[in-house]
PDB file of C-alpha atoms in Angstrom:
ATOM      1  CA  UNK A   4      11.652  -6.621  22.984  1.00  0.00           C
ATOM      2  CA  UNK A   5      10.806  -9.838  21.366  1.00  0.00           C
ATOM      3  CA  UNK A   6      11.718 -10.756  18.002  1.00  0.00           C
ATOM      4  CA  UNK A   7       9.937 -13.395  16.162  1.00  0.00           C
ATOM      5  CA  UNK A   8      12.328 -15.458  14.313  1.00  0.00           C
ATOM      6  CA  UNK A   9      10.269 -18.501  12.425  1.00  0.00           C
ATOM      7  CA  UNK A  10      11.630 -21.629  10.889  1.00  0.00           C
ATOM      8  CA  UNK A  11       9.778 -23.757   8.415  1.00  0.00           C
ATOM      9  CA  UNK A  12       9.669 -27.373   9.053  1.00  0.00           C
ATOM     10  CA  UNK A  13       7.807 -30.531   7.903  1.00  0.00           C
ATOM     11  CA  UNK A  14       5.475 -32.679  10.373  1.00  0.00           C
ATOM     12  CA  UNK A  15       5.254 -36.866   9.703  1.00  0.00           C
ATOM     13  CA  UNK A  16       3.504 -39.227  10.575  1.00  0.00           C
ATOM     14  CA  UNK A  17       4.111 -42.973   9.385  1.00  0.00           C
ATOM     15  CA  UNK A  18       6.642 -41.626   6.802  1.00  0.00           C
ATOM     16  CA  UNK A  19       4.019 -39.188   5.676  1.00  0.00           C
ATOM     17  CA  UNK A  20       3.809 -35.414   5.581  1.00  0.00           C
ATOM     18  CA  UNK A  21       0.937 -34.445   7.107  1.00  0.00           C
ATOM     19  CA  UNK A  22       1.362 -30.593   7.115  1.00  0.00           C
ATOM     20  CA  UNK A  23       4.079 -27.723   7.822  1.00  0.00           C
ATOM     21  CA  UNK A  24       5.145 -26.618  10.658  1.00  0.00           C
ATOM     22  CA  UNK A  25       6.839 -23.069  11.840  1.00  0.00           C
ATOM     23  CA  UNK A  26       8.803 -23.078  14.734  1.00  0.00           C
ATOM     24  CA  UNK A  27       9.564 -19.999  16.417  1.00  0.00           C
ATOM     25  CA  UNK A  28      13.043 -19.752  17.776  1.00  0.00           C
ATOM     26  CA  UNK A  29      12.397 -16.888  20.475  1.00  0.00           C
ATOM     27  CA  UNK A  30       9.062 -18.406  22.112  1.00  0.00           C
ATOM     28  CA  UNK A  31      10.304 -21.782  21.532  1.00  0.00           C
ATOM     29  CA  UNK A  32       7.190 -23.680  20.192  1.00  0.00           C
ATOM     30  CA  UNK A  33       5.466 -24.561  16.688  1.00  0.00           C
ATOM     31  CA  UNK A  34       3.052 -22.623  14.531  1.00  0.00           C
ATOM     32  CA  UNK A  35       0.715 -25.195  12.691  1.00  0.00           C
ATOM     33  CA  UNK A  36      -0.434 -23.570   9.298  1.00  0.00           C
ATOM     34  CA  UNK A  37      -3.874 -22.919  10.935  1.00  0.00           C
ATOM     35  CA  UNK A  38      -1.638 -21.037  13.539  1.00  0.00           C
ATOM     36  CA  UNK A  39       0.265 -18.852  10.992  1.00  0.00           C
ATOM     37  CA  UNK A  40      -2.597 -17.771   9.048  1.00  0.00           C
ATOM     38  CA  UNK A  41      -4.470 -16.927  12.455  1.00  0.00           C
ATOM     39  CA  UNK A  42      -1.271 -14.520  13.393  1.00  0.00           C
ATOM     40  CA  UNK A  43      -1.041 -13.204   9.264  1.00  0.00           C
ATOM     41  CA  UNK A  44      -4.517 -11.867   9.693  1.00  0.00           C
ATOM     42  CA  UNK A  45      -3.784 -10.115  13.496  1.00  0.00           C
ATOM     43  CA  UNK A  46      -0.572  -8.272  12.093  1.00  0.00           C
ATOM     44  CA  UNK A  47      -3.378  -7.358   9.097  1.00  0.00           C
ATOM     45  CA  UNK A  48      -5.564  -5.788  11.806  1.00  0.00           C
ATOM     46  CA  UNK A  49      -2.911  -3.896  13.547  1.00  0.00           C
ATOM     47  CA  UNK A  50      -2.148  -2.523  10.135  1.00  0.00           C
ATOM     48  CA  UNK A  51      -5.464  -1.726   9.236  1.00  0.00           C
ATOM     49  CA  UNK A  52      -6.102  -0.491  12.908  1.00  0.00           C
ATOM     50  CA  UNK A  53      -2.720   1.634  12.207  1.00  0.00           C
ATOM     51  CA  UNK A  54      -4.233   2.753   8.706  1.00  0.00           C
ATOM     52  CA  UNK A  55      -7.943   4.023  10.805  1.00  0.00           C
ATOM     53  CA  UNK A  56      -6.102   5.971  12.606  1.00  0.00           C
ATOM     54  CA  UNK A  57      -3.226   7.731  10.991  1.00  0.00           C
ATOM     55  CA  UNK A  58      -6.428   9.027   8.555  1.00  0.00           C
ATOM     56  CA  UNK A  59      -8.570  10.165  11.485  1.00  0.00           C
ATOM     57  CA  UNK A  60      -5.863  11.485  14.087  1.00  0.00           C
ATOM     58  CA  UNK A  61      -2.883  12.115  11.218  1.00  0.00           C
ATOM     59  CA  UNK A  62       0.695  10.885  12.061  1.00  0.00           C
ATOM     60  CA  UNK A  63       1.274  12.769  15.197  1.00  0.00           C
ATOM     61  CA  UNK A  64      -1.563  11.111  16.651  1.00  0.00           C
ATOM     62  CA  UNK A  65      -0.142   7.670  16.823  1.00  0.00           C
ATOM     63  CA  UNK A  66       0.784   5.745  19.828  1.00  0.00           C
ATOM     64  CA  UNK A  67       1.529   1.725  20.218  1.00  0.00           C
ATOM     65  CA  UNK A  68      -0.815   2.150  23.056  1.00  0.00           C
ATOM     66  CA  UNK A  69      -4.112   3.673  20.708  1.00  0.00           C
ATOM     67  CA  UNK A  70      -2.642   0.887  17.813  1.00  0.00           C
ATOM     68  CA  UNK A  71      -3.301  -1.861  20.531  1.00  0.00           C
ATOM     69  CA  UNK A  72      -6.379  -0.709  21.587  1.00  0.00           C
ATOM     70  CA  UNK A  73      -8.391  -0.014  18.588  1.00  0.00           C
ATOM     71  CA  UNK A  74      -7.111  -3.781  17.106  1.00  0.00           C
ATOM     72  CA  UNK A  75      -7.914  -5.467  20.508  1.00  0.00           C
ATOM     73  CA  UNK A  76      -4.806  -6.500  21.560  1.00  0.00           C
ATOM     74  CA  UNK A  77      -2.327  -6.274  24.217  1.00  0.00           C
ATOM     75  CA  UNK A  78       0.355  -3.555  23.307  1.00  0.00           C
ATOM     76  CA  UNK A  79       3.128  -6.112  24.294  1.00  0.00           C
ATOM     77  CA  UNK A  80       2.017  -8.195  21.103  1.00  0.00           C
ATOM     78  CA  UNK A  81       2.418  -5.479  19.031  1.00  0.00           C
ATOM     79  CA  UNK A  82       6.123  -5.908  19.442  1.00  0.00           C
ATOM     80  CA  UNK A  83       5.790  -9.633  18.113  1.00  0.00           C
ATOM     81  CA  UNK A  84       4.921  -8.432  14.723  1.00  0.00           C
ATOM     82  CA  UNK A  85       6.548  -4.837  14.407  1.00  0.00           C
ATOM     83  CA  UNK A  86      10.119  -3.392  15.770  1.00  0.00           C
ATOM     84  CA  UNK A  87       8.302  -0.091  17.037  1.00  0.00           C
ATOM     85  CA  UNK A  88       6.494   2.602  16.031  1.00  0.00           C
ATOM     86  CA  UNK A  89       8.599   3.492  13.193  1.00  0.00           C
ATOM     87  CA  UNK A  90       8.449   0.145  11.823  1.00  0.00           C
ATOM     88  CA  UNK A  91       4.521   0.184  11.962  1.00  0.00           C
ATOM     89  CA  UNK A  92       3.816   2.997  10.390  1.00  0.00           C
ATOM     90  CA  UNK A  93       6.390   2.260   7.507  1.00  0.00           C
ATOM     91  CA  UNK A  94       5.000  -1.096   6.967  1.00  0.00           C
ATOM     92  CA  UNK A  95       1.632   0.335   7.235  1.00  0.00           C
ATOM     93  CA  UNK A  96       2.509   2.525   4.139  1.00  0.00           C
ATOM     94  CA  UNK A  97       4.234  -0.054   2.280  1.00  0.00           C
ATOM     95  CA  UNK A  98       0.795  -2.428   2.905  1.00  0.00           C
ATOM     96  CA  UNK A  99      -0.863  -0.028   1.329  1.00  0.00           C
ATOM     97  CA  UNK A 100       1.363   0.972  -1.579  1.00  0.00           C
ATOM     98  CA  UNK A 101       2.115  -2.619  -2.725  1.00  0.00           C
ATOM     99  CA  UNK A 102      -1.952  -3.130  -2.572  1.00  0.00           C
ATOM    100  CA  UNK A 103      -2.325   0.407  -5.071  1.00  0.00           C
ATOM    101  CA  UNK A 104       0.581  -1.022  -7.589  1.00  0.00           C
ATOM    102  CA  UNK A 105      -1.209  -4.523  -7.636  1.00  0.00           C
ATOM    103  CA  UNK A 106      -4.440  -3.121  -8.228  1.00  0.00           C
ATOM    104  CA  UNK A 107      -2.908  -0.913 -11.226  1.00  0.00           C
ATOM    105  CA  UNK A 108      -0.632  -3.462 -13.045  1.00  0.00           C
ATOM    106  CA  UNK A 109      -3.729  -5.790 -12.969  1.00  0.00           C
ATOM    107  CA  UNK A 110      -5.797  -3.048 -14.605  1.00  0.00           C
ATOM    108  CA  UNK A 111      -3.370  -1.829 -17.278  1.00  0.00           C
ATOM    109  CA  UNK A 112      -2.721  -2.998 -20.322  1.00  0.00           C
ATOM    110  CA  UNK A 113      -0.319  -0.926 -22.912  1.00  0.00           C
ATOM    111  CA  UNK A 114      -2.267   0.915 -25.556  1.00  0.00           C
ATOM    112  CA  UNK A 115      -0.807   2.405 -28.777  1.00  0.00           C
ATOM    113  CA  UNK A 116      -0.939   5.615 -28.137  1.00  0.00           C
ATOM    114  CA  UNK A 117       1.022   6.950 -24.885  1.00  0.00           C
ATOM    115  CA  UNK A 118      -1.845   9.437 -24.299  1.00  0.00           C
ATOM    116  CA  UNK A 119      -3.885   6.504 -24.267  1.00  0.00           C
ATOM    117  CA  UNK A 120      -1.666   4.891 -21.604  1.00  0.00           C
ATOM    118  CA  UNK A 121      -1.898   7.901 -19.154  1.00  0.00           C
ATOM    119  CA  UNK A 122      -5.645   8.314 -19.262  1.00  0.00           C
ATOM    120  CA  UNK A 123      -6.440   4.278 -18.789  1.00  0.00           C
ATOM    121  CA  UNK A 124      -3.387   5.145 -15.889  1.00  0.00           C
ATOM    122  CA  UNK A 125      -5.769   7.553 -14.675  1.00  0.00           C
ATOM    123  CA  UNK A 126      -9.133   6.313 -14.735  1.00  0.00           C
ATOM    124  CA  UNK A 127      -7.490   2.747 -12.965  1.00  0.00           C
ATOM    125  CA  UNK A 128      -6.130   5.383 -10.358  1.00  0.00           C
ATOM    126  CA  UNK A 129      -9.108   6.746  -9.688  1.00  0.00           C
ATOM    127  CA  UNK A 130     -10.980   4.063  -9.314  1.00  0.00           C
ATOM    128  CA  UNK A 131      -8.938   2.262  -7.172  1.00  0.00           C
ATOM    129  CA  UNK A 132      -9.062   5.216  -4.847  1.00  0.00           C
ATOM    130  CA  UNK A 133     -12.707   5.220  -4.964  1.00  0.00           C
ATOM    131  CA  UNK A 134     -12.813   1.564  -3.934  1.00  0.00           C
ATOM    132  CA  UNK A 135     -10.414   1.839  -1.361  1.00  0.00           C
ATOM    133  CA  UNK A 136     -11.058   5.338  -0.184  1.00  0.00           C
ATOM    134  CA  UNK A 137      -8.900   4.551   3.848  1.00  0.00           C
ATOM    135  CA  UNK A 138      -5.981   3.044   1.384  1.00  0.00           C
ATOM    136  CA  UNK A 139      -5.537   6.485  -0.834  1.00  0.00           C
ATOM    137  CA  UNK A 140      -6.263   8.526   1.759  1.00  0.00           C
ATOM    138  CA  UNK A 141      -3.140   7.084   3.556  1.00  0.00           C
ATOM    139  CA  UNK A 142      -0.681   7.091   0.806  1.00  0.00           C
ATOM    140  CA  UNK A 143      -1.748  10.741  -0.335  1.00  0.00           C
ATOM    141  CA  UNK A 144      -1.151  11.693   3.493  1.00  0.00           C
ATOM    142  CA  UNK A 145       2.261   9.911   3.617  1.00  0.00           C
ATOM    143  CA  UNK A 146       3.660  11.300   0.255  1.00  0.00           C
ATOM    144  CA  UNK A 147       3.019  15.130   1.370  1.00  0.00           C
ATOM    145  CA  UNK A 148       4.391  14.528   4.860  1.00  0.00           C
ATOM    146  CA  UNK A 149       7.744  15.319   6.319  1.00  0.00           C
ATOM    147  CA  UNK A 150       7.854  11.939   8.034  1.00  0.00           C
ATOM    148  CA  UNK A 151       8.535   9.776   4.943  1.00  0.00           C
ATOM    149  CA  UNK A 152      12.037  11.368   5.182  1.00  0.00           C
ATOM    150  CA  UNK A 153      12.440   9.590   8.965  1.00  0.00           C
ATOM    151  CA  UNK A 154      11.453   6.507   7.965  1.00  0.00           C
ATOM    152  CA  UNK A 155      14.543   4.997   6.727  1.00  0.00           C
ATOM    153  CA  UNK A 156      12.669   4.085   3.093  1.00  0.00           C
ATOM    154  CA  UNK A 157      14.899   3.249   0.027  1.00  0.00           C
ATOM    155  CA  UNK A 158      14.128   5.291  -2.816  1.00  0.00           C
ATOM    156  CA  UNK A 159      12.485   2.383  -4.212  1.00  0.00           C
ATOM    157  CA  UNK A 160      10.204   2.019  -1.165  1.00  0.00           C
ATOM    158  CA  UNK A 161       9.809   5.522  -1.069  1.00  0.00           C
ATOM    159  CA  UNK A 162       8.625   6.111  -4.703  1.00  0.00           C
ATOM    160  CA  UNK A 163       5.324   4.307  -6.450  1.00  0.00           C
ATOM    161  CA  UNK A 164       6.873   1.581  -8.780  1.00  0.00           C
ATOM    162  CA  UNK A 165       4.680   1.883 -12.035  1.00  0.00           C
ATOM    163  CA  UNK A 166       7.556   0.566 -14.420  1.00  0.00           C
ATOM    164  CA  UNK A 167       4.773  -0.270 -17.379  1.00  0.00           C
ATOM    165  CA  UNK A 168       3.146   3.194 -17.509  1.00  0.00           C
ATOM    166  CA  UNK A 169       7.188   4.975 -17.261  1.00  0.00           C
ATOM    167  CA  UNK A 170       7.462   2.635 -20.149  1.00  0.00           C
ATOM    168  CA  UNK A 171       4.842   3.940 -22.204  1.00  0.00           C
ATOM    169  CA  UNK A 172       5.898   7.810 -21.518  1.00  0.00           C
ATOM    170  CA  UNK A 173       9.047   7.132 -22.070  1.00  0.00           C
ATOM    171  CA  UNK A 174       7.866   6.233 -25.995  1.00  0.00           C
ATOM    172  CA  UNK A 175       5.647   8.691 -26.030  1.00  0.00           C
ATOM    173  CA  UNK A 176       8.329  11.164 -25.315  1.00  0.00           C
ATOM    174  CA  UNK A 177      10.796   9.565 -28.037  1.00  0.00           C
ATOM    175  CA  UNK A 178       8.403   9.516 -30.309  1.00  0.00           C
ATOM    176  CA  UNK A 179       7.177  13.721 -29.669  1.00  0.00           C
ATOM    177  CA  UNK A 180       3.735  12.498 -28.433  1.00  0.00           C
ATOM    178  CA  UNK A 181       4.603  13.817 -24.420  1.00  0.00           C
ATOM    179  CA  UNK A 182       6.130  16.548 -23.696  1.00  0.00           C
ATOM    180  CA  UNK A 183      10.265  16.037 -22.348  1.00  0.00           C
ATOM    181  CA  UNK A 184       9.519  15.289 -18.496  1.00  0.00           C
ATOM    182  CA  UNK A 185      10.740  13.074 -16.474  1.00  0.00           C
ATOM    183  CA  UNK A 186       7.853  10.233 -16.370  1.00  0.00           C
ATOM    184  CA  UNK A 187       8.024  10.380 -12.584  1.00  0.00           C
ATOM    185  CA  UNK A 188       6.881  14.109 -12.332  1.00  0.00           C
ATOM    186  CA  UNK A 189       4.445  13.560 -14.542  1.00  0.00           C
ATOM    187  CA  UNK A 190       3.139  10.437 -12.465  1.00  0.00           C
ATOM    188  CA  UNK A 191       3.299  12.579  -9.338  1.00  0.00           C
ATOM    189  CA  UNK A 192       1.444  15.204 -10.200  1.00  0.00           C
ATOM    190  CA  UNK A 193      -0.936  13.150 -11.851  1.00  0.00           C
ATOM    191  CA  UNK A 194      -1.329  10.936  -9.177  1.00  0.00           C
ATOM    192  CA  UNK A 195      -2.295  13.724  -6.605  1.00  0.00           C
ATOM    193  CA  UNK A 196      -4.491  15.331  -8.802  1.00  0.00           C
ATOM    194  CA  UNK A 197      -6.736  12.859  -9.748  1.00  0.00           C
ATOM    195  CA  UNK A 198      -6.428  11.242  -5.542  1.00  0.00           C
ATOM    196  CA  UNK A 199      -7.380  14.822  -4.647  1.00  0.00           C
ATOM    197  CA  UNK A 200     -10.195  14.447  -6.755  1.00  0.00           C
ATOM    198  CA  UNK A 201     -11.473  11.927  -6.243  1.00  0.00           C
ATOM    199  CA  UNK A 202     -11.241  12.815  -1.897  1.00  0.00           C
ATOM    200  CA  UNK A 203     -13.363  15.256  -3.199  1.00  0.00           C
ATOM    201  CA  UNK A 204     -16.067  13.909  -5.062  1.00  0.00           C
ATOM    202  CA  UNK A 205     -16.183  11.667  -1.979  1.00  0.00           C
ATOM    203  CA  UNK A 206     -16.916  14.289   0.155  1.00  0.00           C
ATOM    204  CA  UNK A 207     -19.340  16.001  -1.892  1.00  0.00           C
ATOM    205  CA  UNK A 208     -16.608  18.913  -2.591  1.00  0.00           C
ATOM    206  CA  UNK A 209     -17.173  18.492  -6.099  1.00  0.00           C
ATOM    207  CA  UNK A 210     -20.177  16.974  -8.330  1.00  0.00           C
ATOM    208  CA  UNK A 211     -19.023  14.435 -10.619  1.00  0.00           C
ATOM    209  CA  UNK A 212     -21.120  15.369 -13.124  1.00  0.00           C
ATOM    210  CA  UNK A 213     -20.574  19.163 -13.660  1.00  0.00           C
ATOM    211  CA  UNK A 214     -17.273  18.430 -13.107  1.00  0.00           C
ATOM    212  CA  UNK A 215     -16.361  14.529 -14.343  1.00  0.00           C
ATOM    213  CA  UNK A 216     -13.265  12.514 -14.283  1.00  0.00           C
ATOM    214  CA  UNK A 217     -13.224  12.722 -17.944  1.00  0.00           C
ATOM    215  CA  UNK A 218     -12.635  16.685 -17.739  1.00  0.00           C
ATOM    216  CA  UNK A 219      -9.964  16.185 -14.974  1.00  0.00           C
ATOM    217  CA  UNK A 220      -8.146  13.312 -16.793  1.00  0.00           C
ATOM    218  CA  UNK A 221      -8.726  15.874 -20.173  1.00  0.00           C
ATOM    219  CA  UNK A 222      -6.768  18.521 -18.139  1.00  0.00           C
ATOM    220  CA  UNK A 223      -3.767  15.881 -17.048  1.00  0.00           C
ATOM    221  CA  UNK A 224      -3.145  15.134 -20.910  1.00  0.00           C
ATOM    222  CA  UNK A 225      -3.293  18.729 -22.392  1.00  0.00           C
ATOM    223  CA  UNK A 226      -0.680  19.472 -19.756  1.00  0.00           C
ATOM    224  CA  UNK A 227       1.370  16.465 -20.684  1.00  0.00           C
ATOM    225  CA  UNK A 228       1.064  16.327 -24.602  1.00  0.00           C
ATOM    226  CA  UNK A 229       3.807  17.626 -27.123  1.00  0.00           C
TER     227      UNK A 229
END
């Protein structure tokens, strides 16, 4: 199995840096920036390739072999980029669960009222599901399987890090707005709730306007308030 061990180095000429250089100590040549980029974007499309199908086949269904066939590649270069199948399909969750926390922390900003907090929470949830439908499909999928216990995930890995909204409950439950939960159960059941829902609205389970996020997100903060 090969594994890709890269070193960063500097490339002169006439005293001048001209640009950087990566040189990988298993294949024994250099990367050129142009080069690294080109091989960011094909682990990207295994990745994605591993997200496609892990939402049409579900977890049993994957094989290195499919992987490398639906992102066009030979199943030997698979190995450059991930240990083995374990390894993909961890990092394929973690892809996606860094991209969800991103989205969120860019979209929230604290609000007085803890209530207030959970339902802009909520509607930045939802809409991030909405806009990247193959992304919450995945981490809904992963988070009610029995695999995430195989996967050798920390607890931190394991668990959606959304320290500014476990913050703002944690107030809100000092100060006898939310009820005395734990923040985290509160976020989970949320968080499936409101990605069930929205799963679907998307496929026309539901009608958004007999039944609207408002009412959903309505229901989520009756159950939570003091």
């Amino acid at each position: 199995m090969i594994k890709t061990i890269i070193k960063e180095s500097s490339f002169f000429v006439n005293g001048k840096q001209t640009e950087y250089l990566w040189f990988d100590t298993e294949l024994k040549f250099f990367y050129s920036a142009y080069m690294k980029e080109k091989n960011e974007q094909r682990r990207q499309d295994i990745l994605d390739a591993t997200v496609q199908m892990i939402n049409a086949e579900g977890l049993g269904g994957i094989t290195m072999t499919k992987v490398a066939k639906k992102a066009a590649i030979s199943q030997s270069n698979i190995y450059i980029y991930f240990e083995n199948k374990e390894d993909l399909v961890k990092q394929a969750f973690l892809s996606r669960k860094q991209k969800m926390s991103d989205y969120l922390f860019a979209h929230f900003n604290a609000q007085a009222s803890a209530l207030d907090n959970l339902a802009l929470f909520a509607r930045a949830l939802y809409q991030f599901a909405a806009d990247n439908p193959e992304d919450a499909d995945l981490i809904q999928q992963f988070q009610a399987a029995p695999i995430m216990a195989t996967l050798d995930l920390s607890q931190d890995e394991a668990g959606m890090r959304f320290d500014d909204i476990v913050a703002a409950l944690d107030k809100g439950i000092e100060s006898g707005e939310i009820r005395s939960i734990d923040p985290r159960v509160i976020l989970a059941m949320g968080t499936n709730t409101l990605l069930s829902y929205e799963r679907m609205v998307r496929s026309h389970q539901v009608d958004p306007v007999t039944t609207p996020l408002s009412v959903v997100i309505e229901m989520i903060l009756t159950g939570c308030a003091n």
